[in-house]
Every structure is written in structure tokens, then in C-alpha cells.
PDB file of C-alpha atoms in Angstrom:
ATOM      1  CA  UNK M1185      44.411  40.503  74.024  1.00  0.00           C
ATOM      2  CA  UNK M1186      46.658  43.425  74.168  1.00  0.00           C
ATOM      3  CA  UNK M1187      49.753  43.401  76.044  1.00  0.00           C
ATOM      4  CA  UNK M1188      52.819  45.342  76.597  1.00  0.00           C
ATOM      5  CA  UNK M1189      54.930  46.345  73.201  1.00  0.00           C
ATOM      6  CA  UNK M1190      57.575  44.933  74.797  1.00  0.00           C
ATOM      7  CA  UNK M1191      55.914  41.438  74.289  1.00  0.00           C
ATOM      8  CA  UNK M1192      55.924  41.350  70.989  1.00  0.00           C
ATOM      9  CA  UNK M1193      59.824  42.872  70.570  1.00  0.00           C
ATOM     10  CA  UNK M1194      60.862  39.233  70.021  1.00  0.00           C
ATOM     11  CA  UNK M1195      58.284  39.225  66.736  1.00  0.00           C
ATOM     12  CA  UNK M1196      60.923  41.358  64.802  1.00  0.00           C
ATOM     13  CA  UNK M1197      64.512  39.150  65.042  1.00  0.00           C
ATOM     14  CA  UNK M1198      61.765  36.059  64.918  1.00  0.00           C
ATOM     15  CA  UNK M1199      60.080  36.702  61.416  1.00  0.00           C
ATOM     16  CA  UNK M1200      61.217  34.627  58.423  1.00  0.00           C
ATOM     17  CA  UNK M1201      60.395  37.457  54.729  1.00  0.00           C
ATOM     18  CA  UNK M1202      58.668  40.320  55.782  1.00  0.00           C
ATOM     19  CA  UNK M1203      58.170  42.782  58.544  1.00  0.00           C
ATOM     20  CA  UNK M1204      55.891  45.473  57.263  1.00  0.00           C
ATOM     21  CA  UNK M1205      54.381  48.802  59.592  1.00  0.00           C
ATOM     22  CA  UNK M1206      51.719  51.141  58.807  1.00  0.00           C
ATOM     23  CA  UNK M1207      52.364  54.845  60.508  1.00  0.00           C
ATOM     24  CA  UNK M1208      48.944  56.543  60.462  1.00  0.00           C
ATOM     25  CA  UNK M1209      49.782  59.291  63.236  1.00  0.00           C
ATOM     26  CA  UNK M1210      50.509  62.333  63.451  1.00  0.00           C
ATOM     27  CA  UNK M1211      53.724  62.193  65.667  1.00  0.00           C
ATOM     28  CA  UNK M1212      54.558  59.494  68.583  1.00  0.00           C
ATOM     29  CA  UNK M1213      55.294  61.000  72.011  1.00  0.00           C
ATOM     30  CA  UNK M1214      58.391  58.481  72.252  1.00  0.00           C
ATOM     31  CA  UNK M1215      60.109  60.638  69.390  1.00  0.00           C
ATOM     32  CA  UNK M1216      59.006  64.294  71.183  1.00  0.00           C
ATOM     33  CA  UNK M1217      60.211  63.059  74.220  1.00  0.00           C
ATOM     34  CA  UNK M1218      63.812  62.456  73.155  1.00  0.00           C
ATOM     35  CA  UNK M1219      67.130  64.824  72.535  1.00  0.00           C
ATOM     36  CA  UNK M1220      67.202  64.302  68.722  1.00  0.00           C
ATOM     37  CA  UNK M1221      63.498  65.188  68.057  1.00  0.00           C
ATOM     38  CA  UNK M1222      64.016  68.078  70.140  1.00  0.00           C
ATOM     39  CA  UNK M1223      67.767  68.674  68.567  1.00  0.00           C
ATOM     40  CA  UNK M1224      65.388  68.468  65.149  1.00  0.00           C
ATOM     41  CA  UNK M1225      63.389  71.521  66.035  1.00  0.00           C
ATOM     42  CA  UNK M1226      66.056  73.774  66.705  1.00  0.00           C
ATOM     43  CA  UNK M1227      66.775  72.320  63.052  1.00  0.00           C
ATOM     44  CA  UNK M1228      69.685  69.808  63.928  1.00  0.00           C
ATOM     45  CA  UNK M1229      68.877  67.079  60.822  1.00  0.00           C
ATOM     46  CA  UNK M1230      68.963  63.401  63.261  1.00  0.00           C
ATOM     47  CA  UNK M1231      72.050  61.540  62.870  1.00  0.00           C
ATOM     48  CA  UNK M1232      72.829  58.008  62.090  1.00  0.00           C
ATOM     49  CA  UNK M1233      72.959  55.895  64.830  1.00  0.00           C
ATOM     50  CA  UNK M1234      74.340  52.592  63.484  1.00  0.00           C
ATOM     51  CA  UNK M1235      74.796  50.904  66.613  1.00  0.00           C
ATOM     52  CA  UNK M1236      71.656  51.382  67.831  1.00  0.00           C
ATOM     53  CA  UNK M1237      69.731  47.922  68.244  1.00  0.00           C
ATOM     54  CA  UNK M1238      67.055  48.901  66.027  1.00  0.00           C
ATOM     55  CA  UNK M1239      69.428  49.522  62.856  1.00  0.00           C
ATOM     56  CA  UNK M1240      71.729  46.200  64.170  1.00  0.00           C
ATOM     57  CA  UNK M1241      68.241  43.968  63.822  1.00  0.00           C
ATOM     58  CA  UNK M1242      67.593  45.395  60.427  1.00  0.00           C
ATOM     59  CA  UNK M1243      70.730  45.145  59.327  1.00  0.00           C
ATOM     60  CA  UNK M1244      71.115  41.086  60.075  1.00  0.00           C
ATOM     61  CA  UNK M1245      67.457  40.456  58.963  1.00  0.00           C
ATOM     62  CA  UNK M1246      68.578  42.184  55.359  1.00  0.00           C
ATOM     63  CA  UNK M1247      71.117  39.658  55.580  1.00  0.00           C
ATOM     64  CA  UNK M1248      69.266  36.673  55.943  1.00  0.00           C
ATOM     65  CA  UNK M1249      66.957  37.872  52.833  1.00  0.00           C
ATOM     66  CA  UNK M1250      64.227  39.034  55.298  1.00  0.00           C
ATOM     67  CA  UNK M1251      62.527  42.727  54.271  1.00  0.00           C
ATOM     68  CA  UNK M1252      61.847  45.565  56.839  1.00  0.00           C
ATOM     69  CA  UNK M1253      58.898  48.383  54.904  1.00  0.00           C
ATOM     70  CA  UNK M1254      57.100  51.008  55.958  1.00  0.00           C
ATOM     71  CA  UNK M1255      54.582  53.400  54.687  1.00  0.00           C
ATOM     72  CA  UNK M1256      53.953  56.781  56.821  1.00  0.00           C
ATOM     73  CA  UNK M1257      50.765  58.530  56.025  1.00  0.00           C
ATOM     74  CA  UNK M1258      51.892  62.137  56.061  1.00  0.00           C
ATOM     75  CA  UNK M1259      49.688  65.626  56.029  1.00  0.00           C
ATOM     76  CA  UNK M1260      50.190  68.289  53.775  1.00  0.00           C
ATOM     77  CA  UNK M1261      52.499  69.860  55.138  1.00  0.00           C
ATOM     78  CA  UNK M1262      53.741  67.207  57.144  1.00  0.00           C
ATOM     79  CA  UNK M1263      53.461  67.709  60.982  1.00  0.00           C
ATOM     80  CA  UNK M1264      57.076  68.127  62.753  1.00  0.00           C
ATOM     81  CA  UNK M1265      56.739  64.344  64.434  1.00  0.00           C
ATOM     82  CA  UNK M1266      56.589  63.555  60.188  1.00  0.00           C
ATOM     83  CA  UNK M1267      58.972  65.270  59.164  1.00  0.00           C
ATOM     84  CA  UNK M1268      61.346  64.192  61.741  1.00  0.00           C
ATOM     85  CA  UNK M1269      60.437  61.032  60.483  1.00  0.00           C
ATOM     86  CA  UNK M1270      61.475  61.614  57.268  1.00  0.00           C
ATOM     87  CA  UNK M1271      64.946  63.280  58.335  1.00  0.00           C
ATOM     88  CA  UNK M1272      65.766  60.321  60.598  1.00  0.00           C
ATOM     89  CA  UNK M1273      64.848  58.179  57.678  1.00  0.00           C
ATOM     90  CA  UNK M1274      66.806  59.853  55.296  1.00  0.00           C
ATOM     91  CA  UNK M1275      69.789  59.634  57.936  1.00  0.00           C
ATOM     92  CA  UNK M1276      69.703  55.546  58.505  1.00  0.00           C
ATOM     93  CA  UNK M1277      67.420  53.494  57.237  1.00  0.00           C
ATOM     94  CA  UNK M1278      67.642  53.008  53.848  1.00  0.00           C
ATOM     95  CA  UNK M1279      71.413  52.022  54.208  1.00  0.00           C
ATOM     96  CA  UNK M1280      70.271  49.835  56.578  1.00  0.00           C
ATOM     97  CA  UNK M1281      68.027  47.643  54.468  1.00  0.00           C
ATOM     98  CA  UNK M1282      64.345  49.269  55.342  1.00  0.00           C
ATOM     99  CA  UNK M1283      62.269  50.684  52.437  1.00  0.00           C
ATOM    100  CA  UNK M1284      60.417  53.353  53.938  1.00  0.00           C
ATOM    101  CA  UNK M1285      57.847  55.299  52.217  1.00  0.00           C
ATOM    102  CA  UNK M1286      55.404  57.922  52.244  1.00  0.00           C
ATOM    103  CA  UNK M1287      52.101  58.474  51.638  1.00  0.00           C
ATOM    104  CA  UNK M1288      49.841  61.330  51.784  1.00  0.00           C
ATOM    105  CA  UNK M1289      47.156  61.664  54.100  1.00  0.00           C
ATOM    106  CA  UNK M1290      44.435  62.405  51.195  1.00  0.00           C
ATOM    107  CA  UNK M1291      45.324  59.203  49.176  1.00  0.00           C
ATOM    108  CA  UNK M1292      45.248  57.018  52.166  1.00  0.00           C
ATOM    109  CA  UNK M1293      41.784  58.091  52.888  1.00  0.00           C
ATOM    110  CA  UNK M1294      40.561  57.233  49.112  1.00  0.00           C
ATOM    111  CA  UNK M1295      42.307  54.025  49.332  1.00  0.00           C
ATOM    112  CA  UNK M1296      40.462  53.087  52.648  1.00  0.00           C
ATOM    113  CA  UNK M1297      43.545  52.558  54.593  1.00  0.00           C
ATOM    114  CA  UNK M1298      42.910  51.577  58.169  1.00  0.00           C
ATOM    115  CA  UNK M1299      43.540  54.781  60.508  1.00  0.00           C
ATOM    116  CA  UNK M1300      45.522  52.866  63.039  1.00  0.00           C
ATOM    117  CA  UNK M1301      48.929  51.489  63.350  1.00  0.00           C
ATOM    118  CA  UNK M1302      49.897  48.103  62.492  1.00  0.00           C
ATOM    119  CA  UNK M1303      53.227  45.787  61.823  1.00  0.00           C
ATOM    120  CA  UNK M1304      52.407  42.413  59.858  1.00  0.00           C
ATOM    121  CA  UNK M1305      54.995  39.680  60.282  1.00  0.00           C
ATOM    122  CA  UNK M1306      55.323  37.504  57.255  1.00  0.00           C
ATOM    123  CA  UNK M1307      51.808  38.474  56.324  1.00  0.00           C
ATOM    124  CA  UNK M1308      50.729  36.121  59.074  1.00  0.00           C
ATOM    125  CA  UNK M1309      51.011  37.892  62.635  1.00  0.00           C
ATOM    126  CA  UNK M1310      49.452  41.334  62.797  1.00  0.00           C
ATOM    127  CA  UNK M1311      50.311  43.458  65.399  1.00  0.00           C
ATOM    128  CA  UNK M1312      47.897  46.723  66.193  1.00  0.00           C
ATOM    129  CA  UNK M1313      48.679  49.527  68.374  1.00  0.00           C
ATOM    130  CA  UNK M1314      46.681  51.029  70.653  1.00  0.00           C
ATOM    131  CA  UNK M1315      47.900  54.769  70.568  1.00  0.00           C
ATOM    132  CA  UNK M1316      46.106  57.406  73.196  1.00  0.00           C
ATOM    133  CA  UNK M1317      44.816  60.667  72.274  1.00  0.00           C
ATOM    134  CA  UNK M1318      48.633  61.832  73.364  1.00  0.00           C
ATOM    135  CA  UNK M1319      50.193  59.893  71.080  1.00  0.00           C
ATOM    136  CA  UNK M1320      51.826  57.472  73.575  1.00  0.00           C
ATOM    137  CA  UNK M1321      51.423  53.275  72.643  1.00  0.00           C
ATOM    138  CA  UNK M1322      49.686  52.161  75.550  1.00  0.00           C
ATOM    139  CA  UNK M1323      49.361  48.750  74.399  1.00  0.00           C
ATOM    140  CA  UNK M1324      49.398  46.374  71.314  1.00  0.00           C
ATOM    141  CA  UNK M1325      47.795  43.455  69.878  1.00  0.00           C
ATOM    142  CA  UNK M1326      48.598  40.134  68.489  1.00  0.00           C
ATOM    143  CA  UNK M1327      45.951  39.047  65.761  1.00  0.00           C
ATOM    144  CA  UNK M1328      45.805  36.186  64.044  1.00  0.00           C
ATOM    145  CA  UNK M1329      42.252  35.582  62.948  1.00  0.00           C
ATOM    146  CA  UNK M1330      42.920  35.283  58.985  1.00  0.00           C
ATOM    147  CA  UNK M1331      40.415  37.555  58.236  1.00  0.00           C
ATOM    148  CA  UNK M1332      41.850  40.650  60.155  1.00  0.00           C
ATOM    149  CA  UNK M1333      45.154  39.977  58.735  1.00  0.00           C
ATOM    150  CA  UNK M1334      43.969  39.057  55.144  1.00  0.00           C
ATOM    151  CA  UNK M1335      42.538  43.238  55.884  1.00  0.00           C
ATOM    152  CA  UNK M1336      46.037  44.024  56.526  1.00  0.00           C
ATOM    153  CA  UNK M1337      47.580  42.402  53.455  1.00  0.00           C
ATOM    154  CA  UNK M1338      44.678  44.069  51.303  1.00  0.00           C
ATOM    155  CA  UNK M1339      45.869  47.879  52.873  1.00  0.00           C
ATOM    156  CA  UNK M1340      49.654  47.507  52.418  1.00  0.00           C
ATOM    157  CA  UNK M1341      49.021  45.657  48.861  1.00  0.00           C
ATOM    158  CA  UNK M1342      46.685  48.891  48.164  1.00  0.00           C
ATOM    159  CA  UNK M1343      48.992  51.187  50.002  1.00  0.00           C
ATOM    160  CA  UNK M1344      53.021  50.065  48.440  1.00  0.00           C
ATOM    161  CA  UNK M1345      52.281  51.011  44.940  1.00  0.00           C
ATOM    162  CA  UNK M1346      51.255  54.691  45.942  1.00  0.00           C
ATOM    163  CA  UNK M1347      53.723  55.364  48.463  1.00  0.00           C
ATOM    164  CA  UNK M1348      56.921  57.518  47.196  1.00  0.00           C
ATOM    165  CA  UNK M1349      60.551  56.306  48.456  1.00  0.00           C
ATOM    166  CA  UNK M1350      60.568  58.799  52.630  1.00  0.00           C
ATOM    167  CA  UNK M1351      63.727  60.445  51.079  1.00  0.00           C
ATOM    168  CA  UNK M1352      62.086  61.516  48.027  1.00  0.00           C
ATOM    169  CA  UNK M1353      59.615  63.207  49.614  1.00  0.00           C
ATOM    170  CA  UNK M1354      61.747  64.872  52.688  1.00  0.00           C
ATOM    171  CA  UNK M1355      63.827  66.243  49.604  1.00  0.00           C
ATOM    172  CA  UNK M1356      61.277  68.572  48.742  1.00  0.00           C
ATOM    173  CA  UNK M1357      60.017  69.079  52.662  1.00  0.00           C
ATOM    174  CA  UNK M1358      63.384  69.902  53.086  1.00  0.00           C
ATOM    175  CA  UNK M1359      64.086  72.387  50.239  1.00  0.00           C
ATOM    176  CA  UNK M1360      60.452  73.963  50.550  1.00  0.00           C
ATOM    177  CA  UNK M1361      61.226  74.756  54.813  1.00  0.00           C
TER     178      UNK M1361
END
């Protein structure tokens, strides 16, 4: 059943180990839409914001011995919603406890990866978005059937290994601009 993403915000203070998020697109209207994405292009690098709510959670999950990861599948050359991506994660969320990474577009297709965007909680609760042809989340769904998230476990197990650390990667983005 999909629902509201708000619905589901209670899934990420709520999960015990792991918190894990595939990024298949190519940008997110929520991050064109806002001053720092828009600060980025006129090549303003994002800055920290440790107080927002996003980087509190993290922060207090990392404490309890939970785990926050991400791989971003990125194009070659990345788009500007990636890259921003990799500049905000370069700014914030590795000090904050989440191990993002990055992987490119190419290698995700020859490892099969699914091409939409999921979290799994606790490699239990999978959580798929429903992303419109603008890029905007217009919904999300909670799956539990074991066999859709056992799928889910399978592309982030085949997807970690290959992925290289976000800052790594928007090193040489960044040097090559």
C-alpha cells in the first residue's frame, strides 16, 4: 500500500542495526527546490548543518550502535542533483556516523541493481519510493513479503563491496570541475 513518506518517518529513530538507502536517480526535486542546491550551482560547496533533525537522528542512532549507509548510483559525469550530493555529503555526514558511498551508473547495471529507490530497516522493513518522471516522491511503500526484501538484501550485499567511500569520489569531481 503506499502512503505518504511522512508515514514511515518514524521507521528511522525506530530501527534497532541498520538503516540502509539505495539512490538510483538522477537528482530529487526536494534538493533543486531549496537555497543550498541552488547556492551549489552558483558553486557555494553546502554547509554543515548539525542541528538539522536529520544529522541529530543519525547522530543518536550511531550512538546506540545502530548504522545509517547509503550507496548513490552516479553517471559519468555525475548530474548536478549528484554531485550536490556528494558535496553535502562530504560537508556532514560522515562525521555524523553515515557511510555513504558511490557507485557508478555502469556497474550498477552489470550487477542488476534494482532502478528504484529503496531504504531497508534492519534488513526486515523495505521501504520503496515511488518517484515521478519530475523527480518528486509521490509516495512510498512498506514491504514486508520476505521475498521482496530478501531482493533487497541480495542488491545492497552485491552493491557495498563496489561502492567507493561519496568523498572519495567528489574529490576527484571536485578537482576535475
Amino acid at each position: 500500500m503506499r502512503v505518504p513518506f511522512e508515514d514511515i518517518a518514524h521507521l528511522f529513530g525506530e530501527f534497532e542495526r541498520t538503516a540502509f538507502r539505495l539512490e538510483t536517480r538522477r537528482g530529487y526535486a526536494s534538493d533543486r527546490a531549496g537555497a543550498r542546491f541552488q547556492a551549489f550551482l552558483r558553486g557555494i560547496d553546502p554547509a554543515p548543518e548539525p542541528e538539522n533533525p536529520w544529522h541529530v537522528n543519525v547522530r543518536r542512532k550511531a550512538e546506540e550502535g545502530a548504522r545509517f549507509s547509503r550507496v548513490r548510483i552516479v553517471d559519468e559525469p555525475p548530474t548536478d542533483g549528484q554531485r550536490f550530493l556528494m558535496a553535502a555529503a562530504a560537508a556532514a555526514h560522515a562525521a555524523d556516523g553515515e557511510d555513504i558511498r558511490v557507485l557508478a551508473r555502469a556497474e550498477a547495471v552489470r550487477l542488476e541493481l534494482p532502478e528504484f529507490d529503496f531504504w531497508l530497516f534492519d534488513s526486515r522493513t523495505l521501504v520503496r519510493f515511488h518517484i515521478d518522471d519530475q523527480d518528486v516522491t509521490t509516495a512510498v511503500e512498506v514491504v514486508e513479503d520476505p521475498v521482496e526484501v530478501l531482493a533487497a538484501c541480495r542488491a545492497r550485499d552485491r552493491a557495498w563491496p563496489h561502492a567507493v567511500p561519496s568523498g572519495e569520489v567528489w574529490a576527484r569531481v571536485r578537482s576535475s570541475a
